[in-house]
Amino acid sequence: MKKCKYAALLATAIYAQYSFAAIDELTILQHTQEAKKTTIAKHANTHVNLSRQFTIETTQGPVITQTVSHPNADYIKLHFSQVNLNGDAKLVVRSEDNSERYEYSSNNMDAATIDSLNGDDGVHSFSSMSVSNDSVIIEYYPDPKNSKQQHQFGVIDSYFYGTESANININEQNKPAPLSTCGINERKDVQCWANSNPTEFDRSRPVARLVIGGRSLCTGWRVGSDNKLFTNNHCIETASELASTEVWFNYQNKSCNGTTRETIVKVTGKEFFKTDYTLDYTLFSVNDFANIEQFGYLGLDVRNAQQSERIYIPQHGSGNPKELSIESDQDTNGLCQVNAPSTNGRGSNTDIGYYCDTIGGSSGSPVVAASSNRVIALHHLGGCYNKGAKISKIWPQVATYFNNTVPVGDNDGTTPLPPTARFEYNCEQLQCNFDATSSSSAGTINSYSWNFGDNQTDTGATVVHNFVSEGDYDVSVTVQDSNNNTNTLTQTISVSNGSPTEVELTKGQALTGQSAALNQETIYYIDVPANSTNISIDITGGSGDADLYVKKSTVPSTNNYDCRPFRNGNTESCNISQGEGRFYIMLKAYNSYQNVTILANYENSAPPTDNDTRVLTSRAYGFPDFWQRYSYVVPAGATTVNIKTLGGEGNTNLYVRADAAVTKTQYDCLSNNKDNNESCILEVSSGQTLQIGLLGVTNYDWVKLVATAK
């Protein structure tokens, strides 16, 4: 059956940007994450009665006792139905040695989780807190006043059991896991860093493992001193999902690579404050908050990340006992750092990028800036770059939950950190525009004082200065914040009295030998004719560091561009789909560079004939509830497009949406037949980008995805 939300259907753009042909793709999907929870536990049906025939006499009166076991399980989470907790009745679920013990009564259900999809009401049907053992003791204490005529008090009808050793294959040391582990896996037990990196070790304390719905895994962490935690939207999307969530603090080994665990403290989700799909965050609270206060809390670093600044990530990758990523074999200094201060995530320029190792289950982890030991991003996507949503984007949406005061960590101390001065500039001949709005502070920046190195000064966040003569000048800005702390940044800039030359590029012809001094800007352009697609601008080779900027119709600047790759070195690329027009390219010398090659290219395409068909992929694959996403740009002259899936094994549903991300609830067309022969016919216009999502109903493979334009 096909469902369409609008009579005139449009379609949209899709996220998949990478292809990996030479690896086991199904393994990648199952053991890495792209906005997907990791699953660890399995479900088992049972039927265990809480009835009087299982009564024993104790000093506390008659107790109905049962045991549920599952060989080699690392934890068991029971589901109850038809439970009678009226009056003074009490249910206890505990480990055999009583080290874990959870009690349930009519006035205390904090340790219960509720899955509304299973019809739980939280009173008569619910799940108990998991017990980290392969055997669970159940004790039911009937109400002595009101239960004398009753023989049946409830049923254990199913349980989840977690076998964490199943994750061993995706966690083997020194074996690369594509998409999230960049190079060799360098995630290590937190205890392995306790002596060498005590600060990073300490800042991992507020990080917790999430067990969602009994089986899915993510990471969460306390933020600020109050009862508030962060994780990803794709981990906990709704209040009902939060109600089914356990939060495990102190789930870590006692020694480096050991097998003995610390004492785990488990609580359940409580209040669902705020969530956002694009920034992929959820803010929530927990029950029994006093039990977890001992683990401290993290603060937020509400600023723009800087290229190459050091970071680290405490996490529960694969649901493992807590780990830390501090080192990176992909970075020249061997330490995790910001490799892309601004890059696309679920939205445009919403994320930072880094090679710091993560894996499925790391979703929701804090990306901590080493300079402040506060969280600068919320990890959520793999891809090498791995990506985290910017806290500077998230904070404005959640500030009111913190009384508009940026939270600090429990070990940040009482003395506010000094502000950080930053500025960008853009010069045309002797006139330069200076912008210090990217400066940041734990408070509020109150003043900006400029010294231009020519005996001239000015004030303000943005200023324009005219130099009298060309040359090199040491320009500085000093910022002062509301805490009366100051910080100064000085940069050497070069100005010239000559007019910048615009160099024309020819389609497909490389221009070699490009060189420039520090901060020098060189402008190029190419004219792209109508009906052109796959416009690309690439720089390669040479030494030093050239930054690539591209903008249609006007010359780009450092803060006004259509594309900027944010890469180290001289290998950068911009791929553009804006079509006909003049495209300006700027190379700015982040460091002086020599012998760089620049190449501009595009493809000419004619308007489509009827039934112009393109294969978007010949092998789509996945498993239940996993998204695969693709993009399709409508060719010139097309008025309708038919998006189809064909053949293969298993079953997947087809979603299409216009001009926004496609989700289970937000789409323009859904085709959900009981096989893989799905179809969405859409009314479109030339140049539109269709966003297509395949969502697995069962495991599926070798499904063909085709777009036919008319």
XYZ file of C-alpha atoms in Angstrom:
710
model
C 0.000 0.000 0.000
C 1.227 3.518 -0.813
C 0.574 6.634 1.285
C 1.105 10.202 0.026
C 0.632 13.260 2.243
C 0.052 15.806 -0.522
C -1.698 15.818 -3.898
C 1.281 17.447 -5.574
C 4.218 15.541 -4.157
C 7.715 16.883 -3.944
C 10.803 15.007 -2.852
C 14.025 15.692 -1.053
C 17.767 15.351 -0.418
C 19.439 12.475 1.419
C 22.348 12.010 3.739
C 24.400 9.103 2.445
C 27.698 10.601 1.384
C 30.065 7.651 1.512
C 30.413 4.313 -0.215
C 32.680 1.457 0.820
C 32.971 -1.145 -1.907
C 35.851 -3.272 -0.685
C 34.528 -4.261 2.737
C 31.768 -6.361 4.274
C 29.036 -3.749 4.172
C 26.513 -5.606 6.309
C 29.115 -5.893 9.065
C 29.668 -2.148 8.884
C 25.970 -1.482 9.284
C 25.630 -3.737 12.281
C 28.736 -2.590 14.134
C 28.921 1.138 13.494
C 26.431 3.904 13.861
C 24.911 6.580 11.732
C 22.261 7.943 14.028
C 21.347 4.410 15.149
C 21.125 2.735 18.544
C 23.209 -0.389 19.131
C 21.315 -3.521 20.190
C 22.775 -5.992 22.665
C 20.003 -7.990 24.370
C 17.636 -10.672 23.140
C 14.034 -11.305 24.092
C 12.734 -14.540 25.586
C 9.178 -15.556 26.410
C 8.378 -17.362 29.641
C 5.423 -17.968 31.938
C 6.263 -17.871 35.641
C 3.337 -17.495 38.023
C 3.432 -15.630 41.300
C 0.948 -17.917 43.041
C 0.476 -19.246 46.564
C 1.791 -22.704 45.717
C 5.303 -21.168 45.688
C 4.943 -19.669 49.185
C 7.552 -20.033 51.903
C 7.307 -18.756 55.471
C 9.805 -16.112 56.613
C 10.215 -13.776 59.563
C 8.453 -11.180 57.415
C 5.508 -13.469 56.802
C 4.592 -15.585 53.768
C 6.647 -14.886 50.642
C 6.040 -16.209 47.141
C 9.462 -16.991 45.643
C 10.520 -17.732 42.070
C 13.802 -17.801 40.154
C 14.473 -16.939 36.517
C 17.829 -17.950 35.043
C 19.467 -17.734 31.641
C 22.885 -19.383 31.157
C 25.754 -16.962 30.463
C 23.534 -13.882 30.582
C 25.288 -10.720 31.728
C 21.996 -9.200 32.810
C 18.323 -10.173 32.963
C 15.421 -7.738 32.791
C 12.012 -9.195 33.685
C 8.604 -8.168 32.364
C 5.574 -8.537 34.669
C 1.868 -8.543 33.889
C -1.313 -8.800 35.977
C 0.637 -7.798 39.086
C -1.312 -7.022 42.246
C 0.466 -4.340 44.277
C -2.598 -3.118 46.145
C -2.352 -2.123 49.785
C 0.885 -3.192 51.434
C 1.863 -5.750 48.798
C 5.516 -5.617 47.748
C 7.552 -7.105 44.907
C 11.320 -7.599 45.214
C 13.635 -8.410 42.299
C 17.213 -9.122 43.366
C 20.431 -10.961 42.686
C 21.184 -14.164 44.542
C 23.713 -12.440 46.816
C 21.384 -9.446 47.347
C 24.024 -7.017 46.007
C 21.384 -5.753 43.590
C 17.901 -5.339 45.027
C 14.908 -3.412 43.673
C 11.566 -3.064 45.462
C 8.186 -2.211 43.928
C 4.999 -1.199 45.725
C 1.904 0.879 45.081
C 3.698 4.027 46.251
C 7.179 3.344 44.844
C 7.671 2.314 41.215
C 10.816 4.384 40.536
C 12.848 1.302 39.622
C 10.318 0.157 37.015
C 10.489 0.888 33.312
C 7.422 1.174 31.127
C 7.105 0.287 27.460
C 3.873 1.780 26.145
C 4.256 -0.136 22.870
C 3.776 -3.336 24.889
C 0.744 -1.920 26.671
C 2.488 -1.349 30.011
C 0.540 0.775 32.483
C 3.274 1.049 35.132
C 1.014 -0.433 37.812
C -0.057 -3.919 36.774
C 2.331 -4.381 33.847
C 5.922 -3.120 33.704
C 9.535 -4.239 33.527
C 11.778 -4.449 36.553
C 15.245 -2.966 36.678
C 17.787 -5.294 35.112
C 19.899 -7.443 37.407
C 23.510 -7.936 36.312
C 23.602 -11.691 36.736
C 22.479 -14.835 34.925
C 19.960 -15.621 37.657
C 17.295 -13.439 39.284
C 15.348 -14.016 42.501
C 11.738 -12.782 42.600
C 9.980 -12.354 45.954
C 6.352 -11.303 46.266
C 5.000 -10.247 49.687
C 1.165 -10.312 49.595
C -0.823 -7.671 51.447
C -1.698 -9.539 54.688
C -5.019 -7.710 55.034
C -6.525 -8.050 51.579
C -5.030 -11.104 49.908
C -6.220 -14.061 51.959
C -8.724 -15.232 49.353
C -6.392 -14.610 46.406
C -4.099 -17.258 44.925
C -2.651 -15.554 41.822
C -0.671 -12.293 42.170
C 1.025 -11.811 38.806
C 2.947 -13.355 35.935
C 6.460 -13.011 34.562
C 5.676 -13.350 30.867
C 9.026 -12.491 29.241
C 12.491 -11.096 29.815
C 15.452 -9.555 28.037
C 18.874 -11.082 28.534
C 22.091 -9.324 27.623
C 25.137 -11.294 26.519
C 27.779 -8.615 26.267
C 30.490 -10.999 25.125
C 28.661 -10.975 21.783
C 30.245 -7.584 21.181
C 33.771 -8.988 21.236
C 34.015 -9.257 17.447
C 33.404 -5.556 16.962
C 35.814 -4.535 19.683
C 38.963 -6.495 18.951
C 42.025 -4.369 19.479
C 44.062 -3.431 16.396
C 41.292 -4.329 13.952
C 39.811 -1.347 12.128
C 36.041 -0.934 12.204
C 35.009 1.225 9.244
C 32.996 4.420 9.630
C 33.505 5.041 13.369
C 36.908 3.634 14.284
C 39.368 5.711 12.262
C 42.499 3.621 11.791
C 43.432 1.395 14.737
C 40.931 1.221 17.597
C 42.306 3.459 20.357
C 39.334 3.430 22.728
C 40.641 2.121 26.063
C 39.265 1.288 29.494
C 39.044 4.463 31.548
C 41.278 2.822 34.162
C 44.077 2.612 31.576
C 44.238 6.428 31.684
C 43.830 6.910 35.453
C 47.533 7.562 36.111
C 48.707 9.121 32.847
C 45.660 11.354 32.279
C 44.006 11.933 35.671
C 41.951 14.930 34.501
C 40.394 13.070 31.575
C 39.791 10.085 33.859
C 38.026 12.295 36.406
C 35.855 13.937 33.746
C 34.559 10.518 32.697
C 32.771 10.064 36.063
C 29.478 11.734 35.000
C 29.161 9.511 31.898
C 26.585 6.692 31.959
C 25.480 3.746 29.882
C 21.864 3.820 28.663
C 19.854 0.609 28.244
C 16.734 1.522 26.282
C 13.739 -0.784 26.090
C 15.754 -3.593 27.645
C 18.000 -4.102 24.650
C 19.297 -0.948 22.917
C 22.436 0.884 24.023
C 23.635 4.479 23.973
C 25.651 6.847 26.161
C 24.403 9.726 28.338
C 25.951 12.166 30.818
C 25.058 14.543 33.617
C 25.179 18.238 32.742
C 25.271 20.840 35.509
C 24.604 20.308 39.200
C 20.856 19.718 38.868
C 19.017 16.605 37.728
C 19.652 16.901 33.986
C 21.295 14.597 31.463
C 22.060 14.714 27.748
C 21.939 12.004 25.108
C 20.982 11.845 21.417
C 17.534 12.292 19.928
C 18.098 9.086 17.958
C 18.693 7.292 21.284
C 15.689 8.671 23.186
C 13.211 10.349 20.860
C 10.065 10.480 23.006
C 8.891 10.569 26.614
C 7.597 7.017 26.253
C 11.042 5.859 25.134
C 12.574 7.573 28.170
C 10.126 5.679 30.400
C 11.656 2.417 29.135
C 15.249 3.519 29.794
C 17.755 2.468 32.448
C 20.752 4.714 33.192
C 23.847 2.890 34.491
C 26.483 4.941 36.322
C 29.919 3.603 37.296
C 29.705 0.785 34.752
C 33.468 0.386 34.343
C 36.282 -2.032 35.107
C 38.269 -1.796 38.333
C 41.581 -2.189 36.498
C 42.948 -1.560 33.013
C 41.459 -4.215 30.698
C 40.245 -6.088 33.765
C 37.158 -8.248 34.127
C 35.987 -7.170 37.589
C 33.431 -4.359 37.554
C 32.940 -1.441 39.885
C 29.593 -1.327 41.717
C 27.001 -0.211 39.173
C 24.345 2.302 40.202
C 21.178 2.030 38.098
C 18.328 4.527 37.849
C 15.450 5.033 35.423
C 14.376 7.871 33.156
C 11.984 10.414 34.625
C 11.184 13.746 32.921
C 11.552 14.401 29.193
C 12.508 18.085 28.871
C 13.526 18.833 25.298
C 14.619 17.126 22.083
C 15.613 18.138 18.561
C 16.034 16.009 15.456
C 18.459 18.258 13.548
C 20.854 18.794 16.464
C 20.175 15.224 17.630
C 19.946 15.888 21.370
C 17.557 14.983 24.180
C 17.614 16.588 27.646
C 16.038 14.550 30.466
C 16.109 13.727 34.189
C 16.163 10.503 36.214
C 14.446 8.992 39.227
C 16.411 8.541 42.471
C 18.705 11.441 41.565
C 20.388 11.357 44.995
C 21.865 7.946 44.130
C 23.897 9.353 41.220
C 24.973 12.750 42.575
C 28.224 11.123 43.733
C 29.415 10.807 40.121
C 29.606 14.534 39.480
C 28.630 16.492 36.396
C 30.080 18.088 33.295
C 29.964 21.711 32.179
C 29.340 23.155 28.713
C 31.809 25.009 26.494
C 29.470 27.252 24.499
C 31.713 28.444 21.684
C 32.889 27.556 18.209
C 35.529 24.843 18.150
C 38.935 25.722 16.740
C 40.875 23.825 14.101
C 43.250 21.280 15.685
C 42.256 21.967 19.315
C 42.575 18.865 21.495
C 39.495 16.891 22.529
C 38.688 13.595 24.259
C 35.562 11.402 24.428
C 34.440 9.295 27.431
C 31.923 6.751 26.167
C 30.222 3.369 26.384
C 31.075 2.231 22.851
C 29.319 -1.043 22.004
C 27.852 -0.796 25.502
C 31.282 -1.708 26.901
C 32.407 -0.791 30.380
C 33.346 2.878 30.199
C 36.138 3.804 27.786
C 38.099 6.927 26.863
C 39.294 8.036 23.441
C 42.301 10.313 23.923
C 44.771 9.205 21.244
C 44.326 9.184 17.459
C 46.656 7.580 14.923
C 45.014 9.751 12.252
C 46.311 12.995 13.773
C 49.888 14.192 13.425
C 50.438 14.737 17.155
C 48.863 11.390 18.034
C 46.059 12.981 20.078
C 42.372 13.461 19.327
C 41.663 16.894 17.914
C 39.071 18.899 16.011
C 39.650 18.186 12.330
C 36.645 20.129 11.038
C 35.407 23.022 13.227
C 32.216 23.270 11.181
C 30.677 20.547 9.043
C 27.258 19.189 8.129
C 25.495 16.680 10.369
C 21.723 16.326 10.283
C 21.724 19.998 9.294
C 24.021 22.472 7.578
C 27.161 23.326 9.611
C 25.606 21.883 12.773
C 28.578 19.670 13.680
C 32.282 19.459 14.336
C 34.335 16.624 12.827
C 37.114 14.502 14.368
C 38.986 11.229 13.906
C 38.707 10.374 17.612
C 37.524 6.745 17.759
C 33.904 5.868 18.502
C 31.616 2.961 17.626
C 27.962 1.959 17.877
C 26.814 2.650 21.452
C 28.970 5.790 21.655
C 25.962 7.815 20.519
C 25.251 10.554 23.045
C 28.815 10.761 24.379
C 30.298 14.118 25.398
C 33.065 15.499 23.187
C 35.182 17.344 25.751
C 37.482 20.268 24.939
C 40.817 19.637 26.665
C 41.377 23.377 27.149
C 38.349 23.734 29.443
C 37.405 20.106 30.273
C 33.866 21.065 29.315
C 31.658 19.597 26.613
C 31.952 21.297 23.230
C 29.921 18.805 21.147
C 27.487 15.893 21.474
C 28.742 12.845 19.550
C 26.184 11.314 17.210
C 27.530 10.259 13.786
C 30.258 8.013 12.408
C 32.072 8.475 9.137
C 35.729 9.386 9.773
C 35.180 12.267 10.281
C 33.105 11.178 13.244
C 30.794 14.022 14.170
C 29.309 15.785 17.175
C 26.521 18.361 17.227
C 27.841 21.744 18.367
C 26.994 22.733 21.938
C 26.991 26.332 20.662
C 23.960 25.353 18.540
C 22.252 23.279 21.254
C 22.647 25.783 24.104
C 20.206 28.460 22.840
C 17.469 25.795 22.693
C 17.985 24.552 26.265
C 19.287 27.643 28.110
C 16.000 28.254 29.935
C 16.299 24.826 31.615
C 19.513 26.125 33.235
C 18.178 29.590 34.182
C 20.142 30.949 31.200
C 23.416 30.282 33.041
C 25.957 28.076 31.272
C 26.631 25.101 33.584
C 30.156 24.358 34.793
C 31.508 20.981 35.866
C 31.875 19.826 39.460
C 35.673 19.876 39.178
C 35.961 23.089 37.140
C 36.579 25.065 40.334
C 34.927 28.299 41.399
C 37.222 30.643 39.445
C 35.743 31.283 35.992
C 37.971 30.449 33.047
C 39.330 33.470 31.158
C 37.665 34.373 27.864
C 39.158 33.276 24.556
C 39.875 36.011 22.012
C 39.447 35.132 18.342
C 39.087 37.157 15.175
C 38.815 36.719 11.429
C 39.646 39.289 8.808
C 39.185 39.980 5.113
C 41.213 42.634 3.271
C 40.644 44.322 -0.064
C 43.706 46.376 -0.933
C 44.397 48.593 2.131
C 40.955 48.202 3.751
C 40.396 45.326 6.167
C 37.252 44.079 7.906
C 37.855 42.540 11.344
C 35.353 40.300 13.144
C 35.858 39.087 16.748
C 32.332 37.772 17.338
C 33.671 34.191 17.544
C 35.402 35.077 20.845
C 33.918 33.201 23.805
C 33.589 33.407 27.571
C 32.082 31.565 30.535
C 30.256 34.851 31.147
C 29.486 37.620 28.659
C 32.076 39.543 26.641
C 31.626 43.240 27.422
C 34.374 44.903 25.371
C 36.638 44.423 22.346
C 39.769 46.605 22.073
C 41.777 46.634 18.815
C 45.369 47.627 18.089
C 46.209 47.586 14.371
C 49.993 47.775 14.673
C 50.149 51.189 12.972
C 49.593 53.312 16.110
C 45.827 53.211 15.492
C 43.180 51.647 17.768
C 39.434 50.989 17.783
C 36.704 49.248 19.790
C 33.799 46.979 18.916
C 33.124 43.353 18.002
C 33.405 44.164 14.276
C 35.510 47.028 12.908
C 36.812 48.317 9.569
C 40.323 49.766 9.335
C 42.125 51.513 6.467
C 45.893 51.149 6.470
C 47.943 53.981 4.987
C 50.475 51.791 3.215
C 50.975 48.179 2.250
C 53.021 45.862 4.464
C 52.793 43.415 7.367
C 51.013 44.513 10.568
C 50.629 42.829 13.971
C 46.921 43.267 14.709
C 45.593 42.376 18.171
C 42.219 42.268 19.885
C 41.746 42.208 23.669
C 38.408 40.989 25.018
C 37.115 41.579 28.551
C 34.196 39.619 29.973
C 31.627 40.051 32.742
C 33.999 38.308 35.184
C 36.591 41.071 34.522
C 38.921 38.547 32.909
C 40.773 39.440 29.697
C 42.491 37.664 26.838
C 44.451 38.964 23.837
C 45.051 37.461 20.393
C 47.610 38.856 17.924
C 47.830 37.933 14.236
C 50.193 39.205 11.532
C 48.317 40.346 8.426
C 49.594 41.424 5.020
C 47.951 44.232 3.039
C 48.686 45.290 -0.509
C 47.820 48.363 -2.544
C 47.334 46.379 -5.751
C 43.974 45.195 -7.051
C 43.444 41.446 -6.651
C 43.591 39.550 -9.934
C 40.810 37.114 -10.743
C 42.165 34.069 -12.578
C 39.804 32.294 -14.985
C 39.730 28.504 -14.816
C 38.938 26.290 -17.799
C 36.741 23.206 -17.490
C 38.814 20.091 -16.866
C 42.208 21.834 -17.150
C 44.392 21.756 -14.034
C 46.204 24.947 -13.047
C 49.470 23.963 -11.373
C 52.176 25.716 -9.360
C 49.915 27.883 -7.187
C 51.732 29.468 -4.214
C 50.965 32.150 -1.614
C 52.300 33.643 1.612
C 50.592 33.439 5.021
C 47.013 34.864 4.937
C 47.267 35.801 1.244
C 44.020 35.399 -0.720
C 43.945 34.392 -4.410
C 40.728 34.599 -6.443
C 39.693 32.330 -9.342
C 36.433 31.869 -11.233
C 34.749 29.547 -13.711
C 31.620 30.121 -15.813
C 29.277 27.132 -15.780
C 26.714 26.817 -18.622
C 23.070 25.755 -18.361
C 22.160 22.086 -17.920
C 25.428 21.387 -16.079
C 25.683 18.987 -13.167
C 28.327 17.582 -10.797
C 30.251 20.849 -10.492
C 33.502 20.205 -8.630
C 36.401 22.359 -7.440
C 39.478 20.482 -6.196
C 42.898 21.434 -4.877
C 45.706 18.898 -4.468
C 49.440 18.525 -3.978
C 52.181 20.879 -2.930
C 53.162 21.803 0.608
C 51.807 24.108 3.310
C 48.097 24.670 3.916
C 45.669 26.351 1.510
C 42.008 26.757 2.495
C 39.390 26.452 -0.266
C 36.300 28.711 -0.398
C 33.641 28.680 -3.157
C 30.640 30.962 -3.710
C 28.280 31.452 -6.631
C 27.917 34.936 -8.176
C 30.122 36.823 -5.672
C 33.665 36.529 -4.346
C 33.721 34.457 -1.129
C 35.201 35.607 2.148
C 36.235 33.756 5.290
C 32.707 34.101 6.701
C 30.605 34.200 3.523
C 30.807 31.163 1.262
C 28.752 28.317 -0.209
C 31.389 25.651 0.415
C 34.432 25.362 2.661
C 35.765 21.834 3.338
C 37.719 22.564 6.588
C 40.583 20.172 5.892
C 44.226 20.165 6.928
C 46.780 20.375 4.126
C 46.071 20.954 0.440
C 43.664 18.157 -0.449
C 40.232 19.793 -0.453
C 37.143 19.460 -2.625
C 33.828 21.260 -3.131
C 30.965 19.537 -4.957
C 28.132 21.880 -5.892
C 24.683 21.398 -7.424
C 23.601 25.026 -7.957
C 23.871 24.913 -11.762
C 24.390 27.683 -14.307
C 26.389 30.794 -13.350
C 29.803 32.149 -12.380
C 31.470 30.431 -9.450
C 34.213 32.273 -7.573
C 36.958 30.359 -5.802
C 39.270 31.739 -3.138
C 42.438 30.095 -1.855
C 43.489 31.578 1.474
C 46.872 30.687 2.909
C 46.168 29.321 6.396
C 49.906 28.738 6.278
C 52.082 29.690 3.322
C 51.760 27.100 0.538
C 53.639 26.152 -2.635
C 52.960 24.198 -5.847
C 49.253 23.573 -5.248
C 47.118 22.392 -8.191
C 43.543 23.659 -8.686
C 41.016 21.982 -10.991
C 37.422 22.973 -11.843
C 35.100 20.617 -13.681
C 31.459 19.921 -14.441
C 29.292 17.661 -16.574
C 27.032 18.808 -19.394
C 23.638 17.162 -19.443
C 20.732 17.435 -21.832
C 17.094 17.545 -20.690
C 15.835 14.032 -20.020
C 13.851 12.019 -22.464
C 10.856 10.036 -21.241
C 11.856 7.278 -18.854
C 15.320 8.698 -18.106
C 16.391 6.090 -15.535
C 19.267 6.201 -13.055
C 20.313 3.455 -10.661
C 20.982 5.095 -7.289
C 22.348 1.872 -5.846
C 22.378 -1.700 -7.049
C 22.762 -3.015 -3.513
C 20.867 -1.512 -0.620
C 21.055 -3.502 2.594
C 20.240 -3.234 6.283
C 18.274 -4.625 9.192
C 15.135 -3.698 11.191
C 14.766 0.009 12.060
C 18.022 0.941 10.290
C 17.932 3.878 7.844
C 19.803 3.884 4.546
C 19.652 7.302 2.859
C 20.292 8.404 -0.737
C 20.028 11.584 -2.800
C 18.735 12.300 -6.278
C 18.815 15.663 -8.074
C 15.926 16.122 -10.505
C 17.325 16.680 -14.029
C 16.382 19.681 -16.148
C 13.007 19.393 -17.834
C 11.618 16.672 -15.579
C 8.113 17.069 -14.126
C 7.630 13.668 -12.467
C 9.966 11.143 -10.889
C 9.268 7.553 -9.919
C 11.457 6.280 -7.069
C 11.380 2.473 -6.956
C 12.962 -0.428 -5.109
C 13.319 -3.783 -6.836
C 14.225 -7.358 -5.939
C 16.602 -8.599 -3.295
C 15.923 -10.416 -0.052
C 13.941 -9.421 3.030
C 11.696 -6.382 3.340
C 12.299 -2.631 3.467
C 9.957 0.366 3.280
C 10.513 3.378 1.005
C 10.158 6.981 2.278
C 10.538 10.228 0.296
C 10.255 13.811 1.511
C 10.811 17.295 0.058
C 13.212 19.887 1.428
C 13.699 18.352 4.861
C 14.924 15.215 6.584
C 12.746 12.145 6.089
C 11.654 10.290 9.236
C 9.058 7.696 10.218
C 6.529 10.462 10.792
C 7.696 13.147 8.366
C 7.563 12.204 4.702
C 5.808 13.132 1.484
C 5.415 9.560 0.299
C 5.609 6.160 1.995
C 5.458 2.845 0.163
C 5.280 -0.151 2.500
C 4.386 -3.312 0.607
C 5.274 -6.683 2.104
C 8.229 -7.124 -0.248
C 10.865 -4.888 -1.820
C 8.816 -3.739 -4.815
C 8.058 -0.234 -3.569
C 7.229 2.856 -5.634
C 6.692 6.602 -5.047
C 5.632 8.766 -8.015
C 6.304 12.438 -7.309
C 5.542 15.710 -9.051
C 8.830 17.629 -9.144
C 10.642 20.580 -10.671
C 14.101 20.791 -12.249
C 16.995 20.949 -9.817
C 15.101 19.665 -6.799
C 16.939 17.247 -4.541
C 14.980 14.220 -3.463
C 15.643 12.741 -0.058
C 15.044 9.009 -0.032
C 15.074 6.753 3.003
C 14.993 2.967 3.139
C 13.938 1.674 6.563
C 14.382 -2.021 7.242
C 11.317 -4.033 8.265
C 13.410 -7.218 8.365
C 17.010 -7.878 7.423
C 17.343 -7.106 3.724
C 20.043 -7.177 1.048
C 20.656 -6.714 -2.685
C 17.738 -4.322 -3.102
C 18.011 -2.085 -6.175
C 17.037 1.606 -5.897
C 16.071 3.339 -9.154
C 14.871 6.845 -10.108
C 13.025 7.402 -13.395
C 12.424 11.001 -14.543
C 9.842 12.099 -17.116
